[in-house]
Coordinates of C-alpha atoms and ligand atoms in Angstrom, one line a residue:
X1 CA -29.6 -16.5 11.0
X2 CA -27.2 -15.4 13.7
X3 CA -28.4 -14.4 17.3
X4 CA -27.1 -10.9 18.2
X5 CA -23.8 -12.1 20.7
X6 CA -24.7 -11.7 24.5
X7 CA -23.7 -8.9 25.9
X8 CA -20.1 -8.8 28.0
X9 CA -21.5 -8.9 31.9
X10 CA -20.3 -6.3 33.7
X11 CA -19.4 -8.7 36.8
X12 CA -19.2 -12.3 36.9
X13 CA -18.2 -15.3 38.9
X14 CA -16.9 -18.2 38.1
X15 CA -17.4 -21.3 40.2
X16 CA -17.6 -19.8 43.1
X17 CA -17.7 -22.4 46.5
X18 CA -18.1 -21.7 50.1
X19 CA -18.6 -24.1 52.7
X20 CA -19.6 -23.5 57.0
X21 CA -18.5 -26.3 58.5
X22 CA -20.6 -29.3 57.2
X23 CA -22.6 -27.1 55.0
X24 CA -21.7 -26.4 51.6
X25 CA -23.4 -23.2 51.0
X26 CA -22.4 -22.6 47.7
X27 CA -21.2 -25.1 44.8
X28 CA -19.3 -24.1 42.1
X29 CA -21.6 -21.6 41.2
X30 CA -21.0 -19.7 37.9
X31 CA -23.5 -16.4 37.0
X32 CA -23.4 -13.3 34.7
X33 CA -24.3 -9.7 35.7
X34 CA -25.1 -7.2 33.4
X35 CA -25.4 -3.5 33.6
X36 CA -29.1 -1.9 32.6
X37 CA -30.9 -5.3 33.9
X38 CA -32.6 -6.5 37.1
X39 CA -31.4 -9.5 37.5
X40 CA -33.7 -11.7 40.0
X41 CA -31.7 -14.2 42.4
X42 CA -34.7 -16.7 43.2
X43 CA -34.4 -19.4 45.8
X44 CA -36.0 -20.9 49.3
X45 CA -34.3 -20.3 52.5
X46 CA -30.9 -21.8 52.7
X47 CA -30.4 -21.7 49.6
X48 CA -27.1 -19.8 49.2
X49 CA -28.3 -16.5 47.9
X50 CA -27.1 -14.1 51.0
X51 CA -23.7 -16.0 50.8
X52 CA -23.4 -15.5 47.1
X53 CA -24.1 -12.1 47.2
X54 CA -21.9 -11.3 50.3
X55 CA -19.1 -12.7 48.5
X56 CA -19.6 -10.4 45.7
X57 CA -20.2 -7.5 47.7
X58 CA -16.5 -8.2 49.5
X59 CA -17.9 -9.2 53.2
X60 CA -17.4 -13.2 52.4
X61 CA -14.4 -14.8 51.4
X62 CA -14.9 -17.4 48.6
X63 CA -13.1 -20.7 49.7
X64 CA -12.3 -21.1 45.6
X65 CA -13.8 -19.4 42.6
X66 CA -13.3 -16.6 40.8
X67 CA -14.8 -12.8 41.0
X68 CA -14.8 -11.2 37.6
X69 CA -14.9 -7.3 36.5
X70 CA -15.2 -6.5 33.0
X71 CA -13.2 -10.3 32.4
X72 CA -10.4 -9.1 35.3
X73 CA -10.2 -11.0 38.3
X74 CA -10.4 -9.7 41.3
X75 CA -10.5 -10.2 44.9
X76 CA -12.3 -8.6 47.5
X77 CA -10.8 -8.6 50.7
X78 CA -13.1 -6.3 52.6
X79 CA -16.3 -4.4 51.5
X80 CA -14.7 -1.4 51.1
X81 CA -12.8 -2.9 47.9
X82 CA -16.1 -4.1 46.7
X83 CA -17.3 -0.5 47.0
X84 CA -14.2 0.8 45.2
X85 CA -15.2 -1.0 42.0
X86 CA -18.7 -0.1 42.6
X87 CA -20.0 -3.0 44.3
X88 CA -22.8 -2.1 46.9
X89 CA -25.1 -4.4 49.1
X90 CA -28.0 -3.6 51.1
X91 CA -28.2 -6.4 53.5
X92 CA -31.3 -8.1 55.0
X93 CA -30.5 -6.9 58.1
X94 CA -30.4 -3.1 57.5
X95 CA -27.2 -1.3 58.9
X96 CA -28.0 2.1 59.3
X97 CA -27.3 3.6 62.7
X98 CA -30.9 3.7 64.4
X99 CA -30.1 6.6 66.7
X100 CA -28.4 9.1 63.9
X101 CA -30.2 11.0 61.1
X102 CA -30.8 9.8 57.9
X103 CA -27.8 12.8 56.8
X104 CA -25.5 11.5 59.6
X105 CA -25.6 7.8 58.5
X106 CA -24.9 9.1 54.8
X107 CA -21.8 11.5 56.0
X108 CA -20.4 8.3 57.9
X109 CA -20.2 7.0 54.5
X110 CA -18.6 9.6 52.6
X111 CA -16.4 11.2 55.1
X112 CA -15.3 13.9 52.7
X113 CA -18.8 15.3 53.6
X114 CA -20.1 17.3 56.4
X115 CA -24.0 16.2 57.9
X116 CA -25.2 19.5 55.9
X117 CA -23.8 18.3 52.4
X118 CA -24.6 15.2 53.0
X119 CA -28.5 16.3 53.9
X120 CA -28.8 18.1 50.5
X121 CA -27.2 14.9 48.5
X122 CA -30.0 13.1 50.6
X123 CA -32.1 15.3 48.9
X124 CA -30.9 15.4 45.5
X125 CA -30.3 12.3 45.1
X126 CA -33.6 11.9 46.7
X127 CA -35.5 13.9 44.4
X128 CA -33.4 12.5 41.0
X129 CA -34.6 8.8 42.0
X130 CA -37.6 9.2 43.8
X131 CA -36.5 8.0 47.1
X132 CA -38.2 10.0 49.4
X133 CA -36.3 10.1 52.7
X134 CA -36.5 13.3 55.6
X135 CA -32.6 14.0 55.8
X136 CA -33.2 15.3 59.2
X137 CA -35.4 12.5 60.8
X138 CA -33.7 9.9 63.1
X139 CA -33.3 6.5 61.6
X140 CA -35.2 5.1 64.6
X141 CA -38.2 7.2 63.5
X142 CA -38.3 5.8 59.9
X143 CA -40.7 3.0 58.5
X144 CA -39.0 0.0 57.2
X145 CA -39.5 1.4 53.5
X146 CA -37.7 4.6 54.1
X147 CA -34.8 2.7 56.0
X148 CA -34.4 0.7 52.9
X149 CA -34.5 3.6 50.5
X150 CA -31.9 5.4 52.8
X151 CA -29.7 2.3 52.3
X152 CA -30.1 3.0 48.7
X153 CA -29.1 6.1 48.8
X154 CA -25.9 5.4 50.9
X155 CA -25.0 3.1 47.9
X156 CA -26.0 6.1 44.9
X157 CA -23.8 8.2 47.4
X158 CA -20.8 6.7 46.4
X159 CA -22.0 5.7 42.9
X160 CA -22.3 1.8 43.5
X161 CA -22.7 0.2 39.8
X162 CA -23.8 -2.7 40.7
X163 CA -26.7 -2.4 43.6
X164 CA -27.2 -6.2 45.2
X165 CA -30.5 -6.2 47.7
X166 CA -31.1 -8.7 49.7
X167 CA -35.0 -9.8 50.0
X168 CA -35.6 -6.2 50.2
X169 CA -39.8 -6.8 49.5
X170 CA -39.5 -9.2 52.7
X171 CA -40.3 -6.1 54.8
X172 CA -42.5 -4.1 52.3
X173 CA -46.3 -3.5 52.0
X174 CA -47.0 -4.7 48.2
X175 CA -47.3 -0.8 47.5
X176 CA -43.6 -0.2 48.5
X177 CA -42.5 -2.9 46.6
X178 CA -44.0 -1.7 43.4
X179 CA -42.5 1.6 44.3
X180 CA -38.8 0.0 44.7
X181 CA -39.3 -1.9 41.8
X182 CA -39.8 1.5 39.8
X183 CA -36.8 3.2 41.2
X184 CA -34.4 -0.2 40.4
X185 CA -36.2 0.3 37.1
X186 CA -34.7 3.7 36.8
X187 CA -31.2 3.1 38.3
X188 CA -30.8 -0.3 35.6
X189 CA -31.9 2.6 33.0
X190 CA -29.2 4.5 34.1
X191 CA -26.7 1.5 32.9
X192 CA -26.1 0.0 36.5
X193 CA -26.9 -3.6 37.1
X194 CA -28.9 -4.5 39.7
X195 CA -29.3 -8.0 41.7
X196 CA -32.6 -8.7 44.0
X197 CA -32.6 -11.4 45.8
X198 CA -36.1 -12.4 46.7
X199 CA -38.7 -15.5 46.9
X200 CA -41.7 -14.1 45.7
X201 CA -42.1 -15.2 42.3
X202 CA -44.3 -12.6 41.7
X203 CA -42.7 -9.9 41.7
X204 CA -39.6 -11.7 39.9
X205 CA -42.0 -12.3 37.1
X206 CA -43.5 -8.5 36.8
X207 CA -40.1 -6.9 37.2
X208 CA -37.0 -8.8 36.5
X209 CA -34.9 -8.6 33.5
X210 CA -33.5 -12.0 34.1
X211 CA -34.1 -14.8 36.3
X212 CA -31.4 -17.2 38.3
X213 CA -32.5 -19.8 40.6
X214 CA -30.3 -21.4 43.2
X215 CA -31.3 -24.4 45.0
X216 CA -29.3 -25.9 47.9
X217 CA -26.1 -24.3 47.4
X218 CA -26.5 -25.2 43.5
X219 CA -27.3 -23.3 40.4
X220 CA -29.9 -24.6 39.2
X221 CA -31.0 -22.4 36.1
X222 CA -29.4 -19.2 34.5
X223 CA -30.4 -16.6 32.5
X224 CA -34.4 -17.6 32.2
X225 CA -36.4 -14.4 30.7
X226 CA -39.8 -14.0 32.7
X227 CA -41.3 -14.0 29.1
X228 CA -40.3 -17.6 28.6
X229 CA -42.0 -18.4 31.8
X230 CA -45.3 -19.8 31.0
X231 CA -46.1 -21.4 34.0
X232 CA -45.4 -20.5 37.3
X233 CA -45.1 -23.8 38.8
X234 CA -42.2 -24.3 36.9
X235 CA -40.5 -21.9 38.1
X236 CA -41.7 -22.9 42.1
X237 CA -40.2 -26.6 40.7
X238 CA -37.0 -25.0 40.5
X239 CA -36.5 -23.6 43.2
X240 CA -38.0 -26.1 45.4
X241 CA -36.9 -29.2 43.6
X242 CA -38.9 -32.2 42.4
X243 CA -37.2 -34.2 45.1
X244 CA -39.0 -32.6 47.7
X245 CA -42.0 -34.5 47.9
X246 CA -40.1 -38.0 47.4
X247 CA -37.6 -37.2 50.4
X248 CA -40.0 -36.9 52.7
X249 CA -38.6 -38.8 55.8
X250 CA -39.9 -42.2 56.5
X251 CA -41.0 -41.2 59.9
X252 CA -43.2 -38.8 58.8
X253 CA -44.9 -41.6 56.5
X254 CA -45.5 -43.6 59.6
X255 CA -48.7 -43.8 60.7
X256 CA -49.8 -40.6 62.0
X257 CA -51.5 -40.5 65.8
X258 CA -55.1 -40.2 65.8
X259 CA -56.5 -37.0 65.3
X260 CA -57.3 -35.6 68.8
X261 CA -59.6 -32.7 70.5
X262 CA -59.2 -29.0 69.1
X263 CA -56.7 -27.4 70.8
X264 CA -56.6 -24.1 69.3
X265 CA -59.2 -22.2 66.8
X266 CA -59.0 -18.8 65.4
X267 CA -62.1 -16.8 64.1
X268 CA -61.8 -13.8 61.7
X269 CA -58.6 -13.1 63.7
X270 CA -57.3 -9.4 62.5
X271 CA -53.7 -7.9 63.5
X272 CA -51.1 -5.8 62.0
X273 CA -50.2 -8.1 58.8
X274 CA -53.4 -10.3 58.7
X275 CA -57.1 -9.8 58.6
X276 CA -59.8 -12.4 58.5
X277 CA -57.9 -15.3 59.6
X278 CA -59.9 -18.2 60.8
X279 CA -57.9 -21.8 61.2
X280 CA -58.3 -24.6 63.6
X281 CA -55.4 -26.9 64.9
X282 CA -56.6 -30.7 66.6
X283 CA -54.0 -32.5 68.8
X284 CA -51.9 -34.8 66.8
X285 CA -51.2 -33.2 63.7
X286 CA -49.1 -29.8 62.5
X287 CA -50.4 -27.5 60.6
X288 CA -48.0 -25.5 58.4
X289 CA -48.4 -21.9 57.9
X290 CA -46.2 -21.2 54.8
X291 CA -46.0 -18.2 52.1
X292 CA -43.5 -15.9 51.3
X293 CA -42.0 -13.8 53.9
X294 CA -44.2 -10.8 55.1
X295 CA -47.5 -12.1 54.2
X296 CA -48.9 -12.2 57.6
X297 CA -47.7 -15.5 58.9
X298 CA -45.4 -14.0 61.3
X299 CA -47.2 -11.8 62.0
X300 CA -49.7 -14.3 63.3
X301 CA -47.1 -16.4 65.1
X302 CA -46.2 -13.0 66.9
X303 CA -49.7 -12.6 68.0
X304 CA -50.2 -16.0 69.3
X305 CA -46.7 -15.8 71.1
X306 CA -47.7 -12.6 72.8
X307 CA -45.5 -10.3 71.1
X308 CA -48.0 -8.7 69.4
X309 CA -51.4 -8.0 69.6
X310 CA -54.4 -9.1 68.1
X311 CA -56.8 -6.1 67.0
X312 CA -60.3 -8.5 66.7
X313 CA -61.7 -11.5 66.4
X314 CA -61.7 -14.7 68.5
X315 CA -59.1 -17.2 69.9
X316 CA -60.1 -20.4 71.7
X317 CA -57.4 -22.4 73.3
X318 CA -58.3 -26.2 74.3
X319 CA -61.8 -25.1 74.3
X320 CA -62.0 -22.2 76.2
X321 CA -62.7 -18.7 73.8
X322 CA -61.6 -15.2 74.3
X323 CA -61.8 -12.0 72.2
X324 CA -58.6 -11.8 70.5
X325 CA -57.7 -8.3 71.8
X326 CA -57.4 -9.8 75.1
X327 CA -55.1 -12.8 74.1
X328 CA -52.5 -13.8 76.1
X329 CA -51.4 -16.8 75.5
X330 CA -52.2 -19.2 78.5
X331 CA -48.8 -20.7 79.5
X332 CA -50.0 -23.8 80.7
X333 CA -51.5 -24.4 77.5
X334 CA -49.2 -22.8 74.9
X335 CA -45.3 -22.9 74.0
X336 CA -43.8 -21.0 71.6
X337 CA -40.4 -21.5 69.7
X338 CA -39.7 -18.1 68.1
X339 CA -37.6 -17.6 64.9
X340 CA -34.6 -15.3 66.7
X341 CA -33.3 -18.5 68.7
X342 CA -30.4 -16.3 69.9
X343 CA -32.6 -13.1 70.9
X344 CA -35.9 -13.9 71.7
X345 CA -35.7 -17.4 72.3
X346 CA -32.6 -17.5 74.8
X347 CA -30.0 -15.1 76.8
X348 CA -26.5 -15.8 75.4
X349 CA -24.7 -15.1 78.5
X350 CA -27.1 -17.0 80.5
X351 CA -26.1 -20.6 81.4
X352 CA -28.1 -23.6 80.2
X353 CA -29.9 -24.1 83.6
X354 CA -30.7 -20.4 83.3
X355 CA -31.8 -20.3 80.3
X356 CA -34.1 -23.9 80.6
X357 CA -36.2 -22.1 83.4
X358 CA -36.8 -18.9 81.5
X359 CA -40.2 -20.0 80.6
X360 CA -40.8 -22.4 83.3
X361 CA -39.4 -20.8 86.4
X362 CA -42.4 -20.9 88.7
X363 CA -41.8 -24.6 88.7
X364 CA -38.2 -24.0 90.4
X365 CA -39.9 -21.6 93.3
X366 CA -39.2 -23.1 96.7
X367 CA -41.9 -21.4 98.8
X368 CA -40.6 -19.5 102.1
X369 CA -42.6 -21.0 105.0
X370 CA -44.7 -17.4 105.9
X371 CA -45.1 -15.5 102.6
X372 CA -45.7 -17.9 99.8
X373 CA -44.6 -15.2 97.1
X374 CA -41.4 -14.8 98.5
X375 CA -39.9 -18.0 97.4
X376 CA -36.5 -18.4 96.2
X377 CA -35.7 -20.2 93.6
X378 CA -34.6 -24.0 93.9
X379 CA -31.0 -23.7 92.0
X380 CA -30.2 -27.3 92.4
X381 CA -33.8 -28.3 91.5
X382 CA -33.0 -26.1 88.3
X383 CA -29.7 -27.5 87.7
X384 CA -30.6 -31.0 87.9
X385 CA -33.7 -30.4 85.4
X386 CA -31.5 -28.9 82.9
X387 CA -29.0 -31.6 83.3
X388 CA -31.5 -34.4 82.6
X389 CA -32.7 -31.9 79.6
X390 CA -29.2 -32.0 78.0
X391 CA -29.3 -36.0 78.3
X392 CA -33.1 -36.2 77.2
X393 CA -32.6 -34.0 74.1
X394 CA -29.2 -35.2 73.2
X395 CA -27.5 -31.4 73.4
X396 CA -24.1 -31.5 72.8
X397 CA -23.0 -29.1 76.1
X398 CA -20.2 -29.8 78.7
X399 CA -22.3 -29.0 81.8
X400 CA -25.5 -27.1 82.7
X401 CA -23.4 -24.0 83.5
X402 CA -22.1 -24.0 80.3
X403 CA -23.2 -20.6 78.3
X404 CA -26.1 -20.6 76.1
X405 CA -24.2 -18.2 74.0
X406 CA -21.3 -20.8 73.6
X407 CA -23.8 -23.7 72.0
X408 CA -24.1 -24.3 68.2
X409 CA -27.0 -23.2 66.5
X410 CA -28.3 -26.4 66.4
X411 CA -27.8 -27.4 70.2
X412 CA -29.1 -24.0 70.8
X413 CA -32.5 -24.8 69.0
X414 CA -32.7 -28.5 70.5
X415 CA -32.3 -26.6 73.9
X416 CA -34.8 -24.2 73.4
X417 CA -37.4 -26.8 71.4
X418 CA -36.8 -29.0 74.7
X419 CA -37.5 -26.5 77.3
X420 CA -40.7 -25.8 75.6
X421 CA -41.5 -29.2 74.8
X422 CA -41.1 -30.4 78.5
X423 CA -43.7 -28.1 79.5
X424 CA -46.2 -30.5 78.1
X425 CA -48.0 -27.8 76.3
X426 CA -51.3 -28.6 74.0
X427 CA -50.5 -25.7 71.5
X428 CA -47.0 -25.7 70.2
X429 CA -46.4 -22.5 68.0
X430 CA -42.5 -22.8 65.9
X431 CA -41.4 -20.6 64.1
X432 CA -38.7 -21.5 61.3
X433 CA -37.4 -24.3 63.3
X434 CA -34.4 -25.4 61.4
X435 CA -33.3 -22.1 59.3
X436 CA -29.2 -22.0 59.4
X437 CA -29.2 -25.5 60.9
X438 CA -27.1 -28.4 59.6
X439 CA -29.2 -31.4 58.2
X440 CA -28.4 -33.1 61.2
X441 CA -29.4 -31.0 63.7
X442 CA -32.4 -30.4 61.4
X443 CA -33.4 -34.1 61.5
X444 CA -33.1 -34.0 65.3
X445 CA -35.9 -30.9 65.4
X446 CA -38.1 -32.8 62.7
X447 CA -38.0 -35.3 64.7
X448 CA -38.6 -33.8 68.0
X449 CA -41.8 -32.3 66.3
X450 CA -43.2 -35.4 65.0
X451 CA -43.0 -37.0 68.4
X452 CA -44.8 -33.8 70.1
X453 CA -47.8 -34.1 67.8
X454 CA -48.9 -37.1 70.0
X455 CA -49.5 -34.5 73.2
X456 CA -50.0 -31.3 71.0
X457 CA -51.0 -29.3 68.0
X458 CA -48.4 -28.0 66.5
X459 CA -48.7 -24.7 64.5
X460 CA -45.2 -24.5 62.3
X461 CA -44.5 -21.4 60.4
X462 CA -41.9 -21.8 58.0
X463 CA -40.4 -20.8 55.0
X464 CA -39.2 -23.8 54.0
X465 CA -41.5 -25.6 51.7
X466 CA -39.7 -28.7 51.7
X467 CA -39.8 -28.9 55.5
X468 CA -44.0 -28.0 55.4
X469 CA -44.4 -30.8 53.2
X470 CA -42.5 -33.1 55.2
X471 CA -43.9 -32.8 58.3
X472 CA -47.4 -31.1 58.2
X473 CA -50.6 -33.0 57.8
X474 CA -51.9 -29.6 56.2
X475 CA -50.5 -26.9 54.7
X476 CA -52.2 -23.2 55.3
X477 CA -51.2 -20.7 52.6
X478 CA -50.7 -16.9 53.0
X479 CA -50.7 -14.3 50.5
X480 CA -50.9 -10.8 51.8
X481 CA -52.5 -11.1 55.1
X482 CA -54.8 -13.8 54.3
X483 CA -54.9 -17.5 54.2
X484 CA -55.4 -18.3 50.2
X485 CA -56.2 -22.0 51.2
X486 CA -55.4 -24.9 53.2
X487 CA -54.1 -27.5 51.3
X488 CA -54.4 -31.0 53.0
X489 CA -51.4 -33.3 52.3
X490 CA -52.6 -36.8 52.8
X491 CA -52.9 -38.5 49.7
X492 CA -51.3 -35.6 47.9
X493 CA -48.0 -36.0 46.2
X494 CA -46.6 -33.6 43.4
X495 CA -49.8 -31.8 43.1
X496 CA -50.0 -31.0 46.4
X497 CA -46.4 -29.0 46.0
X498 CA -47.4 -27.0 42.6
X499 CA -50.7 -25.8 43.8
X500 CA -48.5 -24.2 47.2
X501 CA -46.5 -23.0 44.6
X502 CA -49.2 -21.1 42.9
X503 CA -51.1 -20.3 46.1
X504 CA -47.9 -18.9 47.4
X505 CA -47.3 -16.5 44.3
X506 CA -51.1 -15.2 44.9
X507 CA -52.7 -17.4 41.7
X508 CA -56.3 -18.9 42.9
X509 CA -55.6 -22.3 41.7
Ligands
ADP1 N1 -22.1 -17.5 58.4 C1 -22.7 -18.6 58.4 N2 -22.4 -19.6 59.2 C2 -22.6 -20.3 59.1 N3 -23.3 -21.1 58.3 C3 -23.9 -20.1 57.2 C4 -23.6 -18.9 57.4 N4 -23.9 -18.0 56.9 C5 -24.8 -18.9 55.9 N5 -24.8 -20.1 56.2 C6 -25.7 -21.5 56.1 O1 -25.6 -21.5 54.6 C7 -26.7 -21.7 53.9 C8 -26.9 -20.7 53.1 O2 -27.1 -19.5 53.6 P1 -27.8 -18.2 52.9 O3 -26.7 -17.9 52.2 O4 -28.5 -17.5 53.7 O5 -29.1 -18.7 52.2 P2 -30.1 -17.7 51.6 O6 -30.0 -16.4 51.8 O7 -30.5 -18.4 50.4 O8 -31.2 -18.1 52.4 C9 -27.6 -22.1 54.9 O9 -27.4 -23.8 55.4 C10 -26.9 -21.5 56.4 O10 -27.6 -21.8 57.2
MG2 MG1 -30.5 -14.8 52.3

């Protein structure tokens, strides 16, 4: 018997490579895309998914390799050229103009239409595909789900034949995600090709027609049919790699400091996106909060950083309990390294010194002789402290006067983490601390976190399982706003990873 010949791909990439400085983001990747199918591109943070897709969408130029459109090589010098061939991408950071209405945004991309015609198009396309968005609403007033639908409408307004969505469900509720996949199925049924980037195993298995897996810039599997996946754990392992647990840094394996007193406790904490969370953290340990994006772990970190409010529960910091609703992170006890190091963690057009003082300015206030609160900033002391910090944390920067915005990602992160560690917190909350960093900078951050355990309890919110498994003593797995389980990593080898992968996918192991 002969198998039916495989359908010819509408788009294909051949040996595509892309390097960012020291990081080989894509290594010789070859992949076929077929019309009529939802192709899931799976991989953990930093695997190279967005890079690969932005080359296909004309936003990034490959260093080498070829993109084929119906077998013919094409070169995209800009997104416009990709769009002309029917490739549209919804980026992770949505690209709508927030102060414009949906119809105005659409008109920007269809200059042949006036706003009124664009509004009509929003309605017709919306009805046809179940993409319900009010055309006259300002984007700023829309939910994330609605904004995303507006982005998809933008692509459909130009009749995109290949729609690429970068982690579209990361910002959606489970109900909205289901709805989105329904829409994508309808689009695929019209002979369009769909690529969905995600790291949610469950939705991949439920909705994709085929699966490809990227790991550290390499394509480790492609053409997997969900029906052939008998074991979710296998898929998780493909994503994360067998070497994960074996590559634990020697330092992390070295004897851990003795567990100290409890520094943080949550009881039945609720907030926007999570409910009934209970956990405890002791000095001397790293507790990792992992989960696919949007399962509550980021919102918990935001509450602990004081950026969002808890709605119920009890928080205890270093022995002092308070109703979670009233919680404000006590400055002397808690510190936070936020995920967005450029906008939340630092101010780019301020100097290193000024950034170093951001969370610790009170230490550099020189009291005025009569009115204590009219103190002035002791600039010289601040500059000296910043210079010491540059040396201590090995930040590659010419001087304390250097603008933070000119630092590389790794050095900026060292500055932010160093600043927070120098405050000697009892509780340190760090979010995605090595995202986007090269290996050397990531190592420096890991080293600093392992050292910091001696003084603090660390809550590490990370999408990088390798990081969690390498550093943490315990791993709390988040799924749909709840902690599925807390897995202790001591004496665990491969099993821990397997179990965490299952829990992340929502399967009770
Ligand atoms: N514009 C960029 N500049 C420097 N490094 C980048 C850039 N874009 C991506 N990278 C790096 O390339 C690697 C792959 O990133 P990315 O494609 O965003 O991964 P994913 O989408 O799978 O999370 C990461 O190490 C990331 O830090
Ligand atoms: Mg990405």
